[in-house]
Amino acid sequence: MKDSRVPWIGSIPVFWEMRKISRSFSVIGSGTTPSTSNSSFHEEGSIPWVNTGDLNDNFVIEPKKKLTEYAFKEHSTLRLYPIGTLLIAMYGATIGKVGILGVGACTNQACCALAEPKNFEMRFVYYWFLDNRKNLVTLSFGSSQPNINQDLIRQLRIQAPPIPIQRCITAYLDEQTAKIDRLINMRRRQMELLKEQWAALIQQAVTRGLDPDAPMKDSGIPWLGEIPVHWKKTKLLRIAPRGRGMFVNGPFGSDLLTSELTDSGVPVVYIRDIQANGYLRVSEVCVTPEKAASLDVCRVDAGDIVVAKVGTPPGTAAIYPDTEPSGIVTQDVIRIKTDPRKVVAEFIVYWLNSDAGRASIDQISVESTRMRVDLESYKSLRIWLPPVEEQRKIKEFIQNETAKTNDLIASYARQLTLLAEYRAALIHECVTGQRTVDETSLS
């Protein structure tokens, strides 16, 4: 081995060379963005136009956008790059993302294009950039948005084994990463199937109950079908105790001004804090205890139900946890205090987040800038309820099944992490010569 004289590369085999990118490609370029206000540049375009969002560390076959012949003629900085060109993202969060053109295309200014390599297999360079993405990010500049540029890429020095070795390395990595990717895709699909099965289990439990032999009756709702005979239909409003402030949304307009929000004090609950898998506070906004006292009717306590009035779709519900201090809900959040003599709050949340609940909420949703439900329509929502003790059993059943599902998903997630780490380590070992790859390595 010998020193590559590039700190992050370290040692390389003695017969490998280090080559500057500027001397290794006949074509190094980029592109531009024709004015989006000029429809003649974009409408009914036929020339593929790659943006960094199209780069996903794979072949770029169908870029999302196209330009017209007129745009191409009017912009001298646009160039049609051939199939096999390597593209590298230079701006923002996508820095270092790469793609190999599977179709002739031009690019915007955020992509650097490398074509017509000298003494390099393009796939070897592709794997080199995959291995060195983090190092590229460390070389970026700019405070608001980190960037790299063509000049920086031109000055990069990369290791260059003999062409036959490069071919063996790329063939080996193509083969091995394809196997790893198949495993990754299989695990991801298994995770999705688990989530689908979990959702179906909840739908079954909150609309059919746990007794498969229970007598059934027609609910009168086509998308709901049959429900157990002994379940009763009620308005959602009636799950709350009687009295002021049992079923409310947060303060509107001048009742809570932006100027009254603080960094500490009583937490303010926003729709972004409400997820189908539970409440998780991500907001950092509060009000003073004095302001909270004046908005006491909008107070949320542990065990209350909080519902997002706005969303895609709206109506996501969660239990406000006992790990959080009492807070104040905003105007886009509904807070429900439940009557334990009538309902188990968790059962209601499971129903609201189920396919049946979503379908019911969809019937009362209206579209403005985003889909939303209003408080009065939400109070009138119809729900079929089993007796309280049966609700409790359904809640416990769903919680147990959820724990099993979450354990499996967490196990699969750990496997995905390990597979991704192994994939990255394999690429690194091969492109730096730490792992010997020759024709005998190929299956």
Tab-separated table of C-alpha atoms in Angstrom:
chain	number	residue	atom	x	y	z
A	1	MET	CA	0.000	0.000	0.000
A	2	LYS	CA	1.031	3.657	-0.455
A	3	ASP	CA	-0.215	6.988	0.804
A	4	SER	CA	-2.819	8.518	-1.527
A	5	ARG	CA	-2.015	11.994	-0.119
A	6	VAL	CA	-5.732	12.588	0.229
A	7	PRO	CA	-6.561	12.497	3.948
A	8	TRP	CA	-10.008	10.898	3.693
A	9	ILE	CA	-8.818	8.224	1.213
A	10	GLY	CA	-5.732	7.118	3.118
A	11	SER	CA	-3.614	4.306	1.672
A	12	ILE	CA	-4.198	2.662	-1.702
A	13	PRO	CA	-2.481	-0.261	-3.495
A	14	VAL	CA	0.976	0.654	-4.814
A	15	PHE	CA	0.014	0.044	-8.451
A	16	TRP	CA	-3.025	2.345	-8.277
A	17	GLU	CA	-2.729	5.973	-9.352
A	18	MET	CA	-4.383	9.182	-8.157
A	19	ARG	CA	-5.949	11.283	-10.909
A	20	LYS	CA	-7.538	14.700	-10.932
A	21	ILE	CA	-11.084	14.779	-12.298
A	22	SER	CA	-10.291	17.786	-14.515
A	23	ARG	CA	-7.830	15.610	-16.468
A	24	SER	CA	-9.960	12.504	-16.480
A	25	PHE	CA	-13.057	13.601	-18.425
A	26	SER	CA	-13.332	15.234	-21.822
A	27	VAL	CA	-16.675	16.762	-20.854
A	28	ILE	CA	-17.333	18.503	-17.540
A	29	GLY	CA	-20.349	20.792	-17.496
A	30	SER	CA	-23.712	21.745	-16.099
A	31	GLY	CA	-26.855	23.463	-17.334
A	32	THR	CA	-29.362	26.144	-16.450
A	33	THR	CA	-33.023	26.791	-15.599
A	34	PRO	CA	-35.009	28.541	-18.332
A	35	SER	CA	-37.541	31.011	-16.947
A	36	THR	CA	-40.551	29.172	-15.588
A	37	SER	CA	-42.716	32.171	-16.445
A	38	ASN	CA	-42.117	31.586	-20.148
A	39	SER	CA	-44.430	28.728	-21.109
A	40	SER	CA	-42.726	28.305	-24.482
A	41	PHE	CA	-39.692	26.930	-22.636
A	42	HIS	CA	-41.570	24.212	-20.750
A	43	GLU	CA	-45.024	23.358	-22.088
A	44	GLU	CA	-45.122	20.215	-24.216
A	45	GLY	CA	-41.358	19.888	-23.991
A	46	SER	CA	-39.627	16.839	-25.476
A	47	ILE	CA	-36.047	17.180	-24.180
A	48	PRO	CA	-35.436	15.472	-20.803
A	49	TRP	CA	-34.243	18.047	-18.237
A	50	VAL	CA	-32.664	16.676	-15.072
A	51	ASN	CA	-32.919	18.421	-11.709
A	52	THR	CA	-31.191	17.254	-8.534
A	53	GLY	CA	-34.505	15.788	-7.356
A	54	ASP	CA	-34.109	13.215	-10.149
A	55	LEU	CA	-30.797	11.988	-8.738
A	56	ASN	CA	-31.298	8.969	-6.506
A	57	ASP	CA	-27.977	7.117	-6.719
A	58	ASN	CA	-29.167	5.078	-9.673
A	59	PHE	CA	-29.914	5.374	-13.367
A	60	VAL	CA	-31.951	8.397	-14.464
A	61	ILE	CA	-34.426	7.007	-16.976
A	62	GLU	CA	-37.400	9.373	-16.847
A	63	PRO	CA	-36.668	12.870	-15.513
A	64	LYS	CA	-39.778	14.553	-14.130
A	65	LYS	CA	-39.462	17.607	-16.373
A	66	LYS	CA	-38.791	18.359	-20.032
A	67	LEU	CA	-37.828	21.426	-22.032
A	68	THR	CA	-38.842	22.511	-25.505
A	69	GLU	CA	-36.553	22.715	-28.530
A	70	TYR	CA	-37.042	26.477	-28.335
A	71	ALA	CA	-35.684	26.611	-24.778
A	72	PHE	CA	-32.694	24.555	-25.853
A	73	LYS	CA	-31.916	26.904	-28.732
A	74	GLU	CA	-32.345	30.044	-26.624
A	75	HIS	CA	-29.976	28.956	-23.825
A	76	SER	CA	-26.380	28.366	-24.842
A	77	THR	CA	-25.582	26.910	-21.401
A	78	LEU	CA	-27.885	23.971	-22.044
A	79	ARG	CA	-26.149	20.916	-23.436
A	80	LEU	CA	-27.506	17.498	-24.309
A	81	TYR	CA	-25.430	14.965	-22.372
A	82	PRO	CA	-25.212	11.391	-23.684
A	83	ILE	CA	-26.411	8.184	-22.088
A	84	GLY	CA	-23.878	7.074	-19.477
A	85	THR	CA	-23.090	10.597	-18.258
A	86	LEU	CA	-22.535	10.800	-14.487
A	87	LEU	CA	-24.429	13.607	-12.733
A	88	ILE	CA	-23.537	14.949	-9.272
A	89	ALA	CA	-25.809	17.214	-7.214
A	90	MET	CA	-24.016	20.374	-6.050
A	91	TYR	CA	-26.570	22.322	-3.991
A	92	GLY	CA	-28.296	22.076	-0.628
A	93	ALA	CA	-29.547	18.909	0.981
A	94	THR	CA	-28.891	16.856	-2.169
A	95	ILE	CA	-25.114	17.524	-2.290
A	96	GLY	CA	-23.306	14.417	-3.519
A	97	LYS	CA	-26.388	12.613	-4.801
A	98	VAL	CA	-25.520	10.964	-8.100
A	99	GLY	CA	-27.215	9.472	-11.123
A	100	ILE	CA	-26.144	7.922	-14.418
A	101	LEU	CA	-28.111	9.028	-17.460
A	102	GLY	CA	-30.112	6.232	-19.010
A	103	VAL	CA	-31.370	8.690	-21.617
A	104	GLY	CA	-29.836	11.696	-23.339
A	105	ALA	CA	-30.689	14.793	-21.283
A	106	CYS	CA	-29.760	18.321	-20.295
A	107	THR	CA	-29.618	19.532	-16.678
A	108	ASN	CA	-30.201	22.536	-14.471
A	109	GLN	CA	-27.340	24.484	-12.891
A	110	ALA	CA	-27.396	22.387	-9.696
A	111	CYS	CA	-26.013	19.318	-11.485
A	112	CYS	CA	-22.412	18.729	-12.528
A	113	ALA	CA	-22.090	16.410	-15.533
A	114	LEU	CA	-19.073	14.175	-16.206
A	115	ALA	CA	-18.889	12.497	-19.618
A	116	GLU	CA	-16.357	10.828	-21.920
A	117	PRO	CA	-14.008	9.466	-19.227
A	118	LYS	CA	-10.300	8.918	-19.850
A	119	ASN	CA	-8.795	5.852	-18.143
A	120	PHE	CA	-11.883	5.394	-16.015
A	121	GLU	CA	-14.894	3.131	-16.021
A	122	MET	CA	-17.849	5.439	-15.336
A	123	ARG	CA	-19.389	2.973	-12.888
A	124	PHE	CA	-16.161	3.022	-10.849
A	125	VAL	CA	-16.389	6.819	-10.590
A	126	TYR	CA	-20.060	6.461	-9.668
A	127	TYR	CA	-19.143	4.181	-6.764
A	128	TRP	CA	-16.338	6.567	-5.766
A	129	PHE	CA	-18.843	9.407	-5.391
A	130	LEU	CA	-21.200	7.157	-3.430
A	131	ASP	CA	-18.336	6.400	-1.046
A	132	ASN	CA	-17.300	10.025	-0.668
A	133	ARG	CA	-20.603	11.883	-0.293
A	134	LYS	CA	-19.913	12.847	3.318
A	135	ASN	CA	-16.476	14.140	2.338
A	136	LEU	CA	-18.022	16.313	-0.371
A	137	VAL	CA	-20.398	17.800	2.183
A	138	THR	CA	-17.429	18.756	4.397
A	139	LEU	CA	-15.991	20.686	1.432
A	140	SER	CA	-19.202	22.655	0.874
A	141	PHE	CA	-19.495	26.380	1.448
A	142	GLY	CA	-22.321	28.832	2.125
A	143	SER	CA	-24.129	29.583	5.370
A	144	SER	CA	-27.843	29.416	4.504
A	145	GLN	CA	-27.463	26.587	1.969
A	146	PRO	CA	-24.287	24.504	1.648
A	147	ASN	CA	-23.034	24.195	-1.925
A	148	ILE	CA	-20.178	22.804	-3.941
A	149	ASN	CA	-19.324	23.833	-7.506
A	150	GLN	CA	-17.764	22.558	-10.706
A	151	ASP	CA	-14.352	23.990	-9.843
A	152	LEU	CA	-14.277	22.020	-6.603
A	153	ILE	CA	-15.286	18.820	-8.416
A	154	ARG	CA	-12.654	19.423	-11.090
A	155	GLN	CA	-9.935	19.610	-8.422
A	156	LEU	CA	-10.898	16.336	-6.736
A	157	ARG	CA	-8.297	13.601	-6.965
A	158	ILE	CA	-9.594	10.057	-7.076
A	159	GLN	CA	-7.893	6.692	-7.017
A	160	ALA	CA	-7.495	4.985	-10.392
A	161	PRO	CA	-6.706	1.277	-10.520
A	162	PRO	CA	-5.939	-0.249	-13.920
A	163	ILE	CA	-8.994	-0.459	-16.165
A	164	PRO	CA	-9.294	-4.291	-15.880
A	165	ILE	CA	-9.357	-3.945	-12.084
A	166	GLN	CA	-11.948	-1.152	-12.311
A	167	ARG	CA	-14.139	-3.425	-14.423
A	168	CYS	CA	-13.830	-6.258	-11.915
A	169	ILE	CA	-14.625	-3.898	-9.031
A	170	THR	CA	-17.703	-2.419	-10.713
A	171	ALA	CA	-18.987	-5.835	-11.798
A	172	TYR	CA	-18.471	-7.168	-8.267
A	173	LEU	CA	-20.158	-4.166	-6.667
A	174	ASP	CA	-23.038	-4.269	-9.162
A	175	GLU	CA	-23.575	-7.913	-8.241
A	176	GLN	CA	-23.215	-7.534	-4.481
A	177	THR	CA	-25.140	-4.285	-4.082
A	178	ALA	CA	-27.985	-5.756	-6.168
A	179	LYS	CA	-28.224	-8.628	-3.672
A	180	ILE	CA	-28.171	-6.220	-0.733
A	181	ASP	CA	-30.759	-3.967	-2.390
A	182	ARG	CA	-33.071	-6.949	-2.925
A	183	LEU	CA	-32.828	-7.733	0.789
A	184	ILE	CA	-33.461	-4.092	1.679
A	185	ASN	CA	-36.495	-3.889	-0.615
A	186	MET	CA	-37.837	-7.161	0.777
A	187	ARG	CA	-37.537	-5.884	4.370
A	188	ARG	CA	-39.165	-2.578	3.451
A	189	ARG	CA	-42.046	-4.421	1.810
A	190	GLN	CA	-42.409	-6.622	4.890
A	191	MET	CA	-42.587	-3.490	7.034
A	192	GLU	CA	-45.301	-2.057	4.801
A	193	LEU	CA	-47.251	-5.319	4.942
A	194	LEU	CA	-47.021	-5.304	8.744
A	195	LYS	CA	-48.434	-1.786	8.817
A	196	GLU	CA	-51.233	-2.782	6.441
A	197	GLN	CA	-52.054	-5.838	8.551
A	198	TRP	CA	-52.020	-3.700	11.698
A	199	ALA	CA	-54.435	-1.192	10.120
A	200	ALA	CA	-56.729	-4.038	8.994
A	201	LEU	CA	-56.651	-5.528	12.493
A	202	ILE	CA	-57.722	-2.211	14.022
A	203	GLN	CA	-60.464	-1.778	11.428
A	204	GLN	CA	-61.776	-5.261	12.225
A	205	ALA	CA	-61.628	-4.724	15.992
A	206	VAL	CA	-63.352	-1.329	16.109
A	207	THR	CA	-66.106	-2.235	13.621
A	208	ARG	CA	-66.694	-5.960	14.244
A	209	GLY	CA	-65.393	-6.520	17.768
A	210	LEU	CA	-63.375	-9.504	18.979
A	211	ASP	CA	-66.064	-12.213	18.952
A	212	PRO	CA	-66.242	-13.806	15.480
A	213	ASP	CA	-69.549	-15.469	16.421
A	214	ALA	CA	-71.330	-12.302	17.565
A	215	PRO	CA	-74.719	-11.715	15.846
A	216	MET	CA	-74.463	-8.937	13.285
A	217	LYS	CA	-76.778	-6.304	11.817
A	218	ASP	CA	-76.611	-3.935	8.869
A	219	SER	CA	-75.137	-0.581	9.901
A	220	GLY	CA	-76.950	1.170	7.059
A	221	ILE	CA	-73.637	2.606	5.895
A	222	PRO	CA	-72.346	0.987	2.657
A	223	TRP	CA	-68.647	1.369	3.423
A	224	LEU	CA	-69.075	0.104	7.000
A	225	GLY	CA	-71.242	-2.950	6.367
A	226	GLU	CA	-72.381	-5.085	9.277
A	227	ILE	CA	-71.729	-4.358	12.946
A	228	PRO	CA	-72.516	-6.362	16.098
A	229	VAL	CA	-76.213	-6.311	17.027
A	230	HIS	CA	-75.623	-4.973	20.541
A	231	TRP	CA	-73.510	-1.969	19.476
A	232	LYS	CA	-75.271	1.405	19.722
A	233	LYS	CA	-75.067	4.379	17.366
A	234	THR	CA	-74.393	7.779	18.898
A	235	LYS	CA	-73.137	11.238	18.024
A	236	LEU	CA	-69.520	11.899	18.880
A	237	LEU	CA	-70.646	14.859	21.000
A	238	ARG	CA	-72.289	12.456	23.449
A	239	ILE	CA	-69.008	10.764	24.442
A	240	ALA	CA	-68.157	13.931	26.428
A	241	PRO	CA	-69.636	14.837	29.832
A	242	ARG	CA	-72.249	17.581	29.828
A	243	GLY	CA	-70.980	21.040	30.600
A	244	ARG	CA	-69.021	23.947	29.179
A	245	GLY	CA	-65.681	23.312	27.555
A	246	MET	CA	-65.947	19.527	27.206
A	247	PHE	CA	-65.697	19.450	23.388
A	248	VAL	CA	-63.885	22.520	22.034
A	249	ASN	CA	-61.280	23.841	19.660
A	250	GLY	CA	-58.633	26.407	20.451
A	251	PRO	CA	-58.834	30.197	20.539
A	252	PHE	CA	-59.396	32.177	17.346
A	253	GLY	CA	-58.070	35.520	16.173
A	254	SER	CA	-57.461	38.093	18.895
A	255	ASP	CA	-58.049	35.512	21.642
A	256	LEU	CA	-54.448	34.355	21.131
A	257	LEU	CA	-52.065	36.701	19.345
A	258	THR	CA	-48.673	35.757	17.971
A	259	SER	CA	-47.155	38.424	20.203
A	260	GLU	CA	-48.470	36.498	23.230
A	261	LEU	CA	-46.525	33.339	22.433
A	262	THR	CA	-43.457	32.638	24.554
A	263	ASP	CA	-40.505	30.231	24.689
A	264	SER	CA	-41.469	28.850	28.090
A	265	GLY	CA	-44.552	28.445	30.241
A	266	VAL	CA	-47.698	26.472	29.398
A	267	PRO	CA	-47.273	24.459	26.144
A	268	VAL	CA	-49.411	25.253	23.103
A	269	VAL	CA	-50.555	22.197	21.155
A	270	TYR	CA	-50.442	22.347	17.340
A	271	ILE	CA	-51.648	19.889	14.693
A	272	ARG	CA	-48.037	18.909	13.955
A	273	ASP	CA	-47.870	17.390	17.448
A	274	ILE	CA	-50.681	14.935	16.660
A	275	GLN	CA	-49.768	11.716	14.860
A	276	ALA	CA	-51.796	8.575	14.194
A	277	ASN	CA	-49.288	6.578	16.247
A	278	GLY	CA	-49.614	8.945	19.213
A	279	TYR	CA	-48.973	12.432	20.502
A	280	LEU	CA	-45.399	13.664	20.120
A	281	ARG	CA	-44.690	17.290	20.890
A	282	VAL	CA	-42.423	18.904	18.318
A	283	SER	CA	-43.691	22.449	18.853
A	284	GLU	CA	-41.717	24.710	21.167
A	285	VAL	CA	-44.264	27.462	21.625
A	286	CYS	CA	-45.850	28.314	24.982
A	287	VAL	CA	-47.968	30.973	26.682
A	288	THR	CA	-47.595	32.474	30.134
A	289	PRO	CA	-49.527	30.858	33.008
A	290	GLU	CA	-51.647	34.027	33.182
A	291	LYS	CA	-52.600	33.773	29.498
A	292	ALA	CA	-53.300	30.060	29.894
A	293	ALA	CA	-55.629	30.809	32.794
A	294	SER	CA	-57.618	33.198	30.595
A	295	LEU	CA	-57.938	30.397	28.005
A	296	ASP	CA	-58.819	27.698	30.536
A	297	VAL	CA	-61.740	26.481	28.444
A	298	CYS	CA	-59.161	25.401	25.833
A	299	ARG	CA	-56.979	23.542	28.334
A	300	VAL	CA	-55.879	19.996	27.492
A	301	ASP	CA	-55.049	17.500	30.230
A	302	ALA	CA	-53.633	13.984	30.318
A	303	GLY	CA	-56.128	11.471	28.934
A	304	ASP	CA	-57.981	13.992	26.761
A	305	ILE	CA	-58.397	13.340	23.029
A	306	VAL	CA	-56.770	15.830	20.670
A	307	VAL	CA	-57.765	15.937	17.012
A	308	ALA	CA	-56.169	17.737	14.067
A	309	LYS	CA	-58.896	19.707	12.254
A	310	VAL	CA	-56.589	20.290	9.287
A	311	GLY	CA	-54.451	17.836	7.349
A	312	THR	CA	-54.128	15.388	4.501
A	313	PRO	CA	-56.384	13.870	5.570
A	314	PRO	CA	-57.795	15.856	8.516
A	315	GLY	CA	-59.074	14.208	11.687
A	316	THR	CA	-55.965	12.462	13.017
A	317	ALA	CA	-56.522	11.803	16.719
A	318	ALA	CA	-54.315	10.981	19.716
A	319	ILE	CA	-54.476	10.710	23.495
A	320	TYR	CA	-52.758	13.571	25.291
A	321	PRO	CA	-50.150	11.724	27.394
A	322	ASP	CA	-49.581	11.907	31.136
A	323	THR	CA	-45.910	12.674	30.451
A	324	GLU	CA	-46.895	16.149	29.237
A	325	PRO	CA	-48.003	19.070	31.415
A	326	SER	CA	-51.447	20.525	30.793
A	327	GLY	CA	-51.468	22.777	27.750
A	328	ILE	CA	-53.615	24.976	25.509
A	329	VAL	CA	-54.857	23.803	22.099
A	330	THR	CA	-54.707	26.066	19.048
A	331	GLN	CA	-57.631	26.910	16.760
A	332	ASP	CA	-56.863	23.991	14.423
A	333	VAL	CA	-56.997	21.417	17.227
A	334	ILE	CA	-60.133	19.902	18.782
A	335	ARG	CA	-59.922	18.793	22.416
A	336	ILE	CA	-62.410	16.244	23.767
A	337	LYS	CA	-62.863	15.307	27.400
A	338	THR	CA	-64.519	11.885	27.524
A	339	ASP	CA	-67.042	10.451	29.979
A	340	PRO	CA	-65.486	7.200	31.320
A	341	ARG	CA	-68.967	5.862	32.084
A	342	LYS	CA	-69.710	5.882	28.345
A	343	VAL	CA	-66.437	5.362	26.521
A	344	VAL	CA	-62.814	4.319	26.717
A	345	ALA	CA	-60.862	7.213	25.203
A	346	GLU	CA	-58.327	4.923	23.501
A	347	PHE	CA	-61.135	3.039	21.735
A	348	ILE	CA	-62.436	6.327	20.333
A	349	VAL	CA	-58.956	7.268	19.059
A	350	TYR	CA	-58.500	3.853	17.432
A	351	TRP	CA	-61.890	4.247	15.738
A	352	LEU	CA	-61.197	7.801	14.534
A	353	ASN	CA	-57.859	6.738	13.010
A	354	SER	CA	-59.251	3.563	11.431
A	355	ASP	CA	-60.397	3.270	7.819
A	356	ALA	CA	-63.980	3.499	9.073
A	357	GLY	CA	-63.250	6.673	10.998
A	358	ARG	CA	-61.357	8.192	8.074
A	359	ALA	CA	-64.270	7.450	5.748
A	360	SER	CA	-66.701	9.098	8.173
A	361	ILE	CA	-64.496	12.176	8.554
A	362	ASP	CA	-64.097	12.383	4.791
A	363	GLN	CA	-67.860	12.885	4.511
A	364	ILE	CA	-67.690	16.115	6.553
A	365	SER	CA	-64.338	17.445	5.310
A	366	VAL	CA	-64.242	20.623	3.248
A	367	GLU	CA	-61.422	21.893	1.081
A	368	SER	CA	-59.909	25.349	1.466
A	369	THR	CA	-56.142	25.785	1.287
A	370	ARG	CA	-56.041	22.348	2.976
A	371	MET	CA	-58.675	19.774	3.842
A	372	ARG	CA	-60.346	20.551	7.177
A	373	VAL	CA	-63.315	19.729	9.405
A	374	ASP	CA	-65.299	22.220	11.454
A	375	LEU	CA	-66.109	21.674	15.117
A	376	GLU	CA	-69.905	21.464	14.811
A	377	SER	CA	-69.803	18.913	11.986
A	378	TYR	CA	-67.282	16.910	13.948
A	379	LYS	CA	-69.527	16.861	17.017
A	380	SER	CA	-72.329	15.435	14.850
A	381	LEU	CA	-70.178	12.582	13.544
A	382	ARG	CA	-71.915	9.209	14.065
A	383	ILE	CA	-70.085	6.335	15.730
A	384	TRP	CA	-71.115	2.769	16.687
A	385	LEU	CA	-70.130	1.953	20.270
A	386	PRO	CA	-69.906	-1.382	22.110
A	387	PRO	CA	-70.421	-1.467	25.897
A	388	VAL	CA	-67.608	0.130	27.914
A	389	GLU	CA	-66.187	-3.190	29.124
A	390	GLU	CA	-66.009	-4.453	25.524
A	391	GLN	CA	-64.315	-1.202	24.488
A	392	ARG	CA	-61.729	-1.828	27.204
A	393	LYS	CA	-61.049	-5.360	25.948
A	394	ILE	CA	-60.712	-4.087	22.372
A	395	LYS	CA	-58.300	-1.393	23.557
A	396	GLU	CA	-56.139	-3.957	25.370
A	397	PHE	CA	-56.192	-6.305	22.376
A	398	ILE	CA	-55.096	-3.535	19.994
A	399	GLN	CA	-52.383	-2.361	22.393
A	400	ASN	CA	-50.968	-5.890	22.653
A	401	GLU	CA	-51.030	-6.404	18.887
A	402	THR	CA	-49.531	-2.953	18.345
A	403	ALA	CA	-46.642	-3.795	20.680
A	404	LYS	CA	-45.940	-7.004	18.711
A	405	THR	CA	-46.102	-5.150	15.405
A	406	ASN	CA	-43.841	-2.353	16.650
A	407	ASP	CA	-41.289	-4.896	17.894
A	408	LEU	CA	-41.186	-6.564	14.473
A	409	ILE	CA	-40.941	-3.239	12.660
A	410	ALA	CA	-38.124	-2.129	14.987
A	411	SER	CA	-36.310	-5.402	14.292
A	412	TYR	CA	-36.652	-4.909	10.538
A	413	ALA	CA	-35.514	-1.278	10.888
A	414	ARG	CA	-32.351	-2.431	12.675
A	415	GLN	CA	-31.715	-4.927	9.883
A	416	LEU	CA	-32.135	-2.164	7.298
A	417	THR	CA	-29.570	-0.052	9.139
A	418	LEU	CA	-27.090	-2.936	9.232
A	419	LEU	CA	-27.626	-3.721	5.547
A	420	ALA	CA	-27.101	-0.065	4.587
A	421	GLU	CA	-23.929	0.072	6.704
A	422	TYR	CA	-22.625	-3.145	5.143
A	423	ARG	CA	-23.374	-1.828	1.651
A	424	ALA	CA	-21.472	1.415	2.325
A	425	ALA	CA	-18.527	-0.453	3.897
A	426	LEU	CA	-18.347	-2.846	0.947
A	427	ILE	CA	-18.213	0.011	-1.559
A	428	HIS	CA	-15.545	1.782	0.492
A	429	GLU	CA	-13.356	-1.302	0.784
A	430	CYS	CA	-13.549	-1.985	-2.946
A	431	VAL	CA	-12.923	1.524	-4.305
A	432	THR	CA	-10.001	2.079	-1.912
A	433	GLY	CA	-8.361	-1.282	-2.608
A	434	GLN	CA	-8.785	-2.550	0.943
A	435	ARG	CA	-10.676	-5.527	-0.470
A	436	THR	CA	-8.984	-7.426	-3.284
A	437	VAL	CA	-11.342	-7.882	-6.208
A	438	ASP	CA	-10.510	-9.789	-9.373
A	439	GLU	CA	-12.258	-12.117	-11.808
A	440	THR	CA	-12.317	-14.905	-9.220
A	441	SER	CA	-14.494	-12.688	-7.002
A	442	LEU	CA	-17.333	-12.757	-9.506
A	443	SER	CA	-19.984	-15.445	-9.388
